[in-house]
Amino acid sequence: MAKISVLGNGSWGSVLGSMLADNGNDVILFGNIAAVNQEINEKHTNEHYMKNWSLNESVKATDDLELALKDAEIVLFVLPTKAVRIVAKNVRKVLDKLGTKPLLVTATKGIEPGSKKLISEILTEEIYPNDLDKIVAISGPSHAENVAQKDLTAIACASTDIKNAELVQKLFSNNYVRFYTNPDLIGVEVAGAVKNVIAIAAGILVGKKFGDDAKAALMTRGLAEITRLGVKCFGADRLTFSGLAGIGDLIVTCTSSNSRNWRCGKQLGEGKPLQEILDNMGQVVEGATTVKAVHELCEANDVDMPISEAIYRVLYENSDVDLEIKKMMGRSPKPEIRL
């Protein structure tokens, strides 16, 4: 077993930390909200993010980054995309002081706006320059609410060094979450990030009262867009998008009310303004940020992603949802299979 530092004590960070402790690992959560840390340490709950649920009692929480990283063999990032770079800079300083080089694992699903970098690229730049092998990404159909109840699922763990993926597979797997290794780190990350954009579109269809056929068609064409972006812009393996991080995560995120991206889309379809939705959500809607980076990538690389571009226009150019649906269905004829 291993000493694991989990950076981020929101819903997914807390659930992953508790799961890893259930597996026999020594787990410490890092977060900057003192009240949440105190609640985890004293009551073994995190009511702000996960109602009516208790963590493994061995899990500890702290706002002291050096304490969290001391003797850590694995550092697991479970942060909003916008926070990863600044936290990574601080992690680098502490690791340099401690003189250690733990394996870095990311459960964050996003693309950084502006730089258009994946999380593994940010971690490599800020912590381990030119050493992508030290990064593992985990992604798959895994809502915190379901894993907390020990529902069955399977998740991909990807690394350019398959031995590191196998280590994560060994430490993270148990009798309710099964991990599969994948050498396509970039593809797993792209799939996990961009499916959040498609989930917003899926929620819009529900808000507009469209039926199952529309939702199935959207998910299928959405997967085609995600694959196109991954292959053309990042050199990903197209088979990855048929796996757990691709179609697996896409299905659950596009159909479950546990998905913040889906809930955001549903409310957009019902006519609510974006800022009101985000203010009331209380947690990050990654797809609303990722779509900015996707839009920039499409423009720079001439990638055809009509669903994602429509979501960008709805969110940031005040385009009308009904107009975008009409435009989508009125596009010129296209072959189904293409890059």
Short mmCIF file of C-alpha atoms in Angstrom, two decimals:
data_model
loop_
_atom_site.label_atom_id
_atom_site.label_comp_id
_atom_site.label_asym_id
_atom_site.label_seq_id
_atom_site.Cartn_x
_atom_site.Cartn_y
_atom_site.Cartn_z
CA MET A 1 0.00 0.00 0.00
CA ALA A 2 1.07 3.63 -0.39
CA LYS A 3 1.00 7.09 1.16
CA ILE A 4 -1.31 9.10 -1.11
CA SER A 5 -1.85 12.85 -1.02
CA VAL A 6 -5.16 13.97 -2.56
CA LEU A 7 -5.18 17.62 -3.62
CA GLY A 8 -8.79 18.78 -3.55
CA ASN A 9 -11.38 17.86 -0.94
CA GLY A 10 -14.54 18.46 -2.94
CA SER A 11 -16.98 15.66 -3.75
CA TRP A 12 -14.74 13.63 -6.09
CA GLY A 13 -11.57 14.23 -4.10
CA SER A 14 -13.25 13.15 -0.87
CA VAL A 15 -14.79 10.04 -2.44
CA LEU A 16 -11.54 9.00 -4.12
CA GLY A 17 -9.63 9.59 -0.90
CA SER A 18 -12.07 7.49 1.07
CA MET A 19 -11.98 4.74 -1.56
CA LEU A 20 -8.19 4.67 -1.50
CA ALA A 21 -8.26 4.45 2.30
CA ASP A 22 -10.73 1.56 2.02
CA ASN A 23 -8.07 -0.12 -0.10
CA GLY A 24 -5.59 0.15 2.78
CA ASN A 25 -3.66 3.21 1.63
CA ASP A 26 -2.55 6.02 3.95
CA VAL A 27 -4.53 9.02 2.67
CA ILE A 28 -4.40 12.72 3.43
CA LEU A 29 -6.64 15.32 1.75
CA PHE A 30 -5.42 18.84 1.02
CA GLY A 31 -7.88 21.74 0.79
CA ASN A 32 -7.95 25.41 1.69
CA ILE A 33 -11.35 25.60 3.40
CA ALA A 34 -10.65 25.25 7.12
CA ALA A 35 -14.24 24.34 8.05
CA VAL A 36 -14.29 21.45 5.55
CA ASN A 37 -10.97 20.12 6.84
CA GLN A 38 -12.18 20.32 10.42
CA GLU A 39 -15.40 18.48 9.58
CA ILE A 40 -13.50 15.71 7.80
CA ASN A 41 -11.08 15.30 10.71
CA GLU A 42 -13.67 15.44 13.49
CA LYS A 43 -16.88 14.03 12.00
CA HIS A 44 -15.54 12.12 8.96
CA THR A 45 -18.15 13.85 6.80
CA ASN A 46 -18.11 16.53 4.09
CA GLU A 47 -21.66 17.81 4.06
CA HIS A 48 -20.87 20.84 1.90
CA TYR A 49 -20.07 18.58 -1.05
CA MET A 50 -21.49 15.14 -0.18
CA LYS A 51 -24.70 14.94 1.83
CA ASN A 52 -25.50 11.94 4.03
CA TRP A 53 -22.19 10.18 3.49
CA SER A 54 -19.17 9.38 5.65
CA LEU A 55 -15.51 9.03 4.71
CA ASN A 56 -13.23 6.25 5.84
CA GLU A 57 -12.25 7.33 9.36
CA SER A 58 -8.53 6.99 8.64
CA VAL A 59 -8.62 9.84 6.11
CA LYS A 60 -7.12 13.09 7.40
CA ALA A 61 -7.44 16.60 5.97
CA THR A 62 -5.12 19.60 6.10
CA ASP A 63 -4.49 23.02 4.59
CA ASP A 64 -0.72 22.56 5.05
CA LEU A 65 0.65 21.56 1.65
CA GLU A 66 4.02 20.47 3.00
CA LEU A 67 2.35 18.21 5.54
CA ALA A 68 0.12 16.78 2.81
CA LEU A 69 3.07 16.02 0.52
CA LYS A 70 5.52 14.72 3.11
CA ASP A 71 6.44 11.08 2.33
CA ALA A 72 3.76 10.91 -0.40
CA GLU A 73 4.38 8.24 -3.02
CA ILE A 74 1.44 9.39 -5.13
CA VAL A 75 -0.03 12.89 -5.45
CA LEU A 76 -3.58 12.84 -6.82
CA PHE A 77 -4.88 16.08 -8.36
CA VAL A 78 -8.67 16.44 -8.03
CA LEU A 79 -8.98 20.18 -8.63
CA PRO A 80 -10.91 22.48 -10.96
CA THR A 81 -8.91 23.00 -14.15
CA LYS A 82 -8.45 26.70 -13.41
CA ALA A 83 -6.69 25.88 -10.11
CA VAL A 84 -4.29 23.21 -11.36
CA ARG A 85 -1.44 25.43 -12.55
CA ILE A 86 -1.16 27.60 -9.44
CA VAL A 87 -1.36 24.58 -7.13
CA ALA A 88 1.19 22.74 -9.29
CA LYS A 89 3.63 25.65 -8.92
CA ASN A 90 3.31 25.38 -5.14
CA VAL A 91 3.66 21.60 -5.24
CA ARG A 92 6.92 21.97 -7.18
CA LYS A 93 8.34 24.28 -4.49
CA VAL A 94 7.42 21.89 -1.69
CA LEU A 95 8.70 18.79 -3.50
CA ASP A 96 11.99 20.55 -4.21
CA LYS A 97 12.26 21.35 -0.50
CA LEU A 98 11.40 17.77 0.49
CA GLY A 99 13.65 16.27 -2.19
CA THR A 100 11.01 13.78 -3.36
CA LYS A 101 9.53 12.83 -6.76
CA PRO A 102 6.17 11.12 -6.22
CA LEU A 103 4.05 9.82 -9.07
CA LEU A 104 1.45 12.40 -10.16
CA VAL A 105 -2.09 11.26 -10.93
CA THR A 106 -4.76 13.55 -12.35
CA ALA A 107 -8.50 13.05 -11.99
CA THR A 108 -9.19 16.58 -13.26
CA LYS A 109 -11.07 16.67 -16.57
CA GLY A 110 -10.48 19.86 -18.50
CA ILE A 111 -8.41 21.87 -20.96
CA GLU A 112 -6.82 25.09 -19.76
CA PRO A 113 -8.27 28.14 -21.56
CA GLY A 114 -5.67 30.35 -23.19
CA SER A 115 -2.84 27.83 -23.22
CA LYS A 116 -5.15 25.05 -24.46
CA LYS A 117 -3.02 22.63 -22.43
CA LEU A 118 -4.19 19.31 -21.00
CA ILE A 119 -3.68 18.67 -17.29
CA SER A 120 -0.74 16.33 -17.89
CA GLU A 121 0.96 19.06 -19.90
CA ILE A 122 0.46 21.58 -17.09
CA LEU A 123 1.84 19.16 -14.49
CA THR A 124 4.82 18.37 -16.69
CA GLU A 125 5.57 22.04 -17.29
CA GLU A 126 5.26 23.06 -13.65
CA ILE A 127 6.54 20.02 -11.73
CA TYR A 128 8.41 17.49 -13.88
CA PRO A 129 9.77 19.24 -17.01
CA ASN A 130 10.24 16.81 -19.92
CA ASP A 131 9.10 13.82 -17.85
CA LEU A 132 5.60 12.97 -19.01
CA ASP A 133 6.15 9.37 -17.89
CA LYS A 134 5.62 10.50 -14.27
CA ILE A 135 1.98 11.43 -15.00
CA VAL A 136 -1.07 9.14 -14.89
CA ALA A 137 -4.60 10.22 -15.82
CA ILE A 138 -7.72 8.45 -14.56
CA SER A 139 -11.03 8.90 -16.35
CA GLY A 140 -14.20 6.94 -16.94
CA PRO A 141 -17.88 6.66 -15.98
CA SER A 142 -17.57 7.60 -12.32
CA HIS A 143 -19.81 10.12 -10.62
CA ALA A 144 -18.79 10.76 -7.02
CA GLU A 145 -22.32 10.10 -5.78
CA ASN A 146 -22.31 6.59 -7.26
CA VAL A 147 -18.79 5.61 -6.24
CA ALA A 148 -19.56 6.85 -2.72
CA GLN A 149 -22.35 4.25 -2.55
CA LYS A 150 -19.96 1.60 -3.91
CA ASP A 151 -21.88 1.16 -7.13
CA LEU A 152 -19.95 -0.87 -9.69
CA THR A 153 -17.93 0.92 -12.36
CA ALA A 154 -14.73 0.76 -14.41
CA ILE A 155 -12.18 3.52 -15.06
CA ALA A 156 -9.21 3.93 -17.40
CA CYS A 157 -5.79 4.77 -15.98
CA ALA A 158 -3.40 6.03 -18.64
CA SER A 159 0.30 6.80 -18.79
CA THR A 160 3.07 6.92 -21.36
CA ASP A 161 4.90 4.59 -18.95
CA ILE A 162 2.59 1.59 -18.67
CA LYS A 163 4.29 0.46 -15.46
CA ASN A 164 3.05 3.60 -13.74
CA ALA A 165 -0.46 2.96 -15.05
CA GLU A 166 -0.22 -0.59 -13.70
CA LEU A 167 0.84 0.72 -10.27
CA VAL A 168 -2.22 2.97 -10.14
CA GLN A 169 -4.37 0.06 -11.33
CA LYS A 170 -3.09 -2.07 -8.45
CA LEU A 171 -3.50 0.57 -5.73
CA PHE A 172 -6.84 2.00 -6.89
CA SER A 173 -8.81 -1.13 -7.89
CA ASN A 174 -11.18 -2.88 -5.51
CA ASN A 175 -14.36 -4.94 -5.59
CA TYR A 176 -16.55 -2.09 -6.84
CA VAL A 177 -14.20 -0.01 -9.04
CA ARG A 178 -12.14 -1.80 -11.69
CA PHE A 179 -9.26 0.04 -13.40
CA TYR A 180 -8.00 -0.73 -16.91
CA THR A 181 -4.62 0.50 -18.17
CA ASN A 182 -4.23 2.50 -21.37
CA PRO A 183 -0.98 3.84 -22.93
CA ASP A 184 -2.83 6.75 -24.59
CA LEU A 185 -2.53 9.40 -21.87
CA ILE A 186 -3.47 12.27 -24.18
CA GLY A 187 -6.52 10.53 -25.63
CA VAL A 188 -7.89 9.66 -22.20
CA GLU A 189 -7.52 13.28 -21.11
CA VAL A 190 -9.14 14.73 -24.24
CA ALA A 191 -12.07 12.33 -23.94
CA GLY A 192 -12.62 13.15 -20.27
CA ALA A 193 -12.48 16.88 -20.86
CA VAL A 194 -14.53 17.37 -24.01
CA LYS A 195 -17.39 15.05 -23.08
CA ASN A 196 -18.39 17.73 -20.57
CA VAL A 197 -19.20 20.06 -23.47
CA ILE A 198 -21.38 17.42 -25.12
CA ALA A 199 -23.11 16.82 -21.78
CA ILE A 200 -24.23 20.45 -21.73
CA ALA A 201 -25.80 19.89 -25.15
CA ALA A 202 -27.48 16.70 -23.88
CA GLY A 203 -28.96 18.61 -20.97
CA ILE A 204 -30.29 21.26 -23.35
CA LEU A 205 -32.20 18.59 -25.28
CA VAL A 206 -33.82 17.41 -22.05
CA GLY A 207 -34.69 20.99 -21.10
CA LYS A 208 -36.29 21.44 -24.53
CA LYS A 209 -38.28 18.19 -24.07
CA PHE A 210 -36.67 16.26 -26.92
CA GLY A 211 -36.83 12.47 -26.74
CA ASP A 212 -34.47 9.52 -26.55
CA ASP A 213 -33.72 9.44 -30.29
CA ALA A 214 -32.40 13.00 -30.20
CA LYS A 215 -30.26 12.26 -27.15
CA ALA A 216 -28.79 9.11 -28.72
CA ALA A 217 -28.01 10.94 -31.96
CA LEU A 218 -26.37 13.77 -30.03
CA MET A 219 -24.14 11.43 -28.03
CA THR A 220 -23.09 9.57 -31.19
CA ARG A 221 -22.24 12.71 -33.13
CA GLY A 222 -20.68 14.20 -30.02
CA LEU A 223 -18.35 11.21 -29.76
CA ALA A 224 -17.38 11.77 -33.40
CA GLU A 225 -16.44 15.37 -32.55
CA ILE A 226 -14.40 14.38 -29.50
CA THR A 227 -12.56 11.76 -31.56
CA ARG A 228 -11.90 14.23 -34.37
CA LEU A 229 -10.40 16.76 -31.96
CA GLY A 230 -8.29 14.17 -30.17
CA VAL A 231 -6.84 12.67 -33.34
CA LYS A 232 -6.31 15.87 -35.35
CA CYS A 233 -5.12 18.24 -32.61
CA PHE A 234 -3.43 15.94 -30.11
CA GLY A 235 -2.43 12.82 -32.04
CA ALA A 236 -4.54 10.56 -29.83
CA ASP A 237 -5.41 6.94 -30.63
CA ARG A 238 -8.96 6.91 -32.01
CA LEU A 239 -9.63 3.56 -30.26
CA THR A 240 -9.38 5.32 -26.90
CA PHE A 241 -12.61 7.17 -27.65
CA SER A 242 -14.46 3.86 -27.90
CA GLY A 243 -13.32 2.99 -24.37
CA LEU A 244 -14.12 3.92 -20.80
CA ALA A 245 -12.80 7.48 -20.95
CA GLY A 246 -14.62 8.06 -24.23
CA ILE A 247 -18.00 6.48 -24.81
CA GLY A 248 -18.19 5.19 -21.23
CA ASP A 249 -17.85 8.57 -19.55
CA LEU A 250 -19.88 10.26 -22.30
CA ILE A 251 -22.92 8.05 -21.73
CA VAL A 252 -23.10 8.59 -17.99
CA THR A 253 -22.38 12.32 -18.17
CA CYS A 254 -25.02 12.85 -20.86
CA THR A 255 -27.75 10.91 -19.05
CA SER A 256 -27.29 11.45 -15.32
CA SER A 257 -28.68 14.22 -13.14
CA ASN A 258 -25.52 13.79 -11.05
CA SER A 259 -23.66 15.55 -13.86
CA ARG A 260 -23.27 19.29 -13.23
CA ASN A 261 -22.69 19.80 -16.96
CA TRP A 262 -25.95 18.00 -17.80
CA ARG A 263 -27.84 20.00 -15.16
CA CYS A 264 -26.38 23.23 -16.53
CA GLY A 265 -27.54 22.32 -20.03
CA LYS A 266 -31.01 21.32 -18.86
CA GLN A 267 -31.51 24.71 -17.24
CA LEU A 268 -30.22 26.46 -20.35
CA GLY A 269 -32.79 24.51 -22.35
CA GLU A 270 -35.45 25.69 -19.92
CA GLY A 271 -34.48 29.29 -20.62
CA LYS A 272 -32.38 30.23 -17.60
CA PRO A 273 -29.33 32.51 -18.12
CA LEU A 274 -25.87 30.98 -17.75
CA GLN A 275 -24.63 33.22 -14.94
CA GLU A 276 -27.69 32.49 -12.81
CA ILE A 277 -27.17 28.76 -13.36
CA LEU A 278 -23.49 28.92 -12.41
CA ASP A 279 -24.18 31.07 -9.35
CA ASN A 280 -26.80 28.63 -8.07
CA MET A 281 -24.78 25.51 -8.88
CA GLY A 282 -22.18 26.17 -6.19
CA GLN A 283 -19.62 23.92 -7.88
CA VAL A 284 -17.55 24.09 -11.06
CA VAL A 285 -19.18 23.29 -14.41
CA GLU A 286 -16.04 22.24 -16.29
CA GLY A 287 -17.71 22.07 -19.70
CA ALA A 288 -18.52 25.77 -19.61
CA THR A 289 -14.80 26.52 -19.34
CA THR A 290 -13.49 23.72 -21.55
CA VAL A 291 -15.66 24.85 -24.47
CA LYS A 292 -13.59 28.05 -24.69
CA ALA A 293 -10.42 26.04 -25.27
CA VAL A 294 -12.25 23.72 -27.69
CA HIS A 295 -13.45 26.74 -29.68
CA GLU A 296 -9.89 28.10 -29.91
CA LEU A 297 -8.53 24.69 -30.96
CA CYS A 298 -11.19 24.34 -33.66
CA GLU A 299 -10.38 27.76 -35.09
CA ALA A 300 -6.62 27.23 -35.01
CA ASN A 301 -6.68 23.72 -36.50
CA ASP A 302 -9.75 23.81 -38.76
CA VAL A 303 -11.54 21.05 -36.86
CA ASP A 304 -15.26 20.63 -37.57
CA MET A 305 -17.11 20.40 -34.23
CA PRO A 306 -20.60 21.82 -34.85
CA ILE A 307 -22.14 20.70 -31.54
CA SER A 308 -19.30 22.13 -29.46
CA GLU A 309 -19.26 25.35 -31.47
CA ALA A 310 -23.01 25.73 -30.99
CA ILE A 311 -22.57 25.37 -27.22
CA TYR A 312 -19.84 28.02 -27.33
CA ARG A 313 -22.16 30.45 -29.13
CA VAL A 314 -25.00 29.79 -26.69
CA LEU A 315 -22.76 30.33 -23.66
CA TYR A 316 -20.57 33.21 -24.82
CA GLU A 317 -22.23 34.90 -27.80
CA ASN A 318 -25.80 34.92 -26.45
CA SER A 319 -27.02 32.81 -29.34
CA ASP A 320 -30.54 31.43 -29.08
CA VAL A 321 -30.81 27.72 -28.26
CA ASP A 322 -33.68 27.12 -30.69
CA LEU A 323 -31.78 28.89 -33.47
CA GLU A 324 -28.70 26.73 -32.87
CA ILE A 325 -30.78 23.54 -32.99
CA LYS A 326 -32.36 24.70 -36.26
CA LYS A 327 -28.94 25.50 -37.74
CA MET A 328 -27.60 22.11 -36.62
CA MET A 329 -30.36 20.19 -38.35
CA GLY A 330 -30.08 22.36 -41.48
CA ARG A 331 -26.37 21.83 -42.10
CA SER A 332 -25.24 20.63 -45.53
CA PRO A 333 -25.16 16.82 -45.99
CA LYS A 334 -22.08 15.05 -44.61
CA PRO A 335 -20.73 11.47 -44.63
CA GLU A 336 -21.02 9.79 -41.24
CA ILE A 337 -17.48 8.42 -41.06
CA ARG A 338 -14.79 11.07 -41.53
CA LEU A 339 -12.02 12.88 -39.70
#
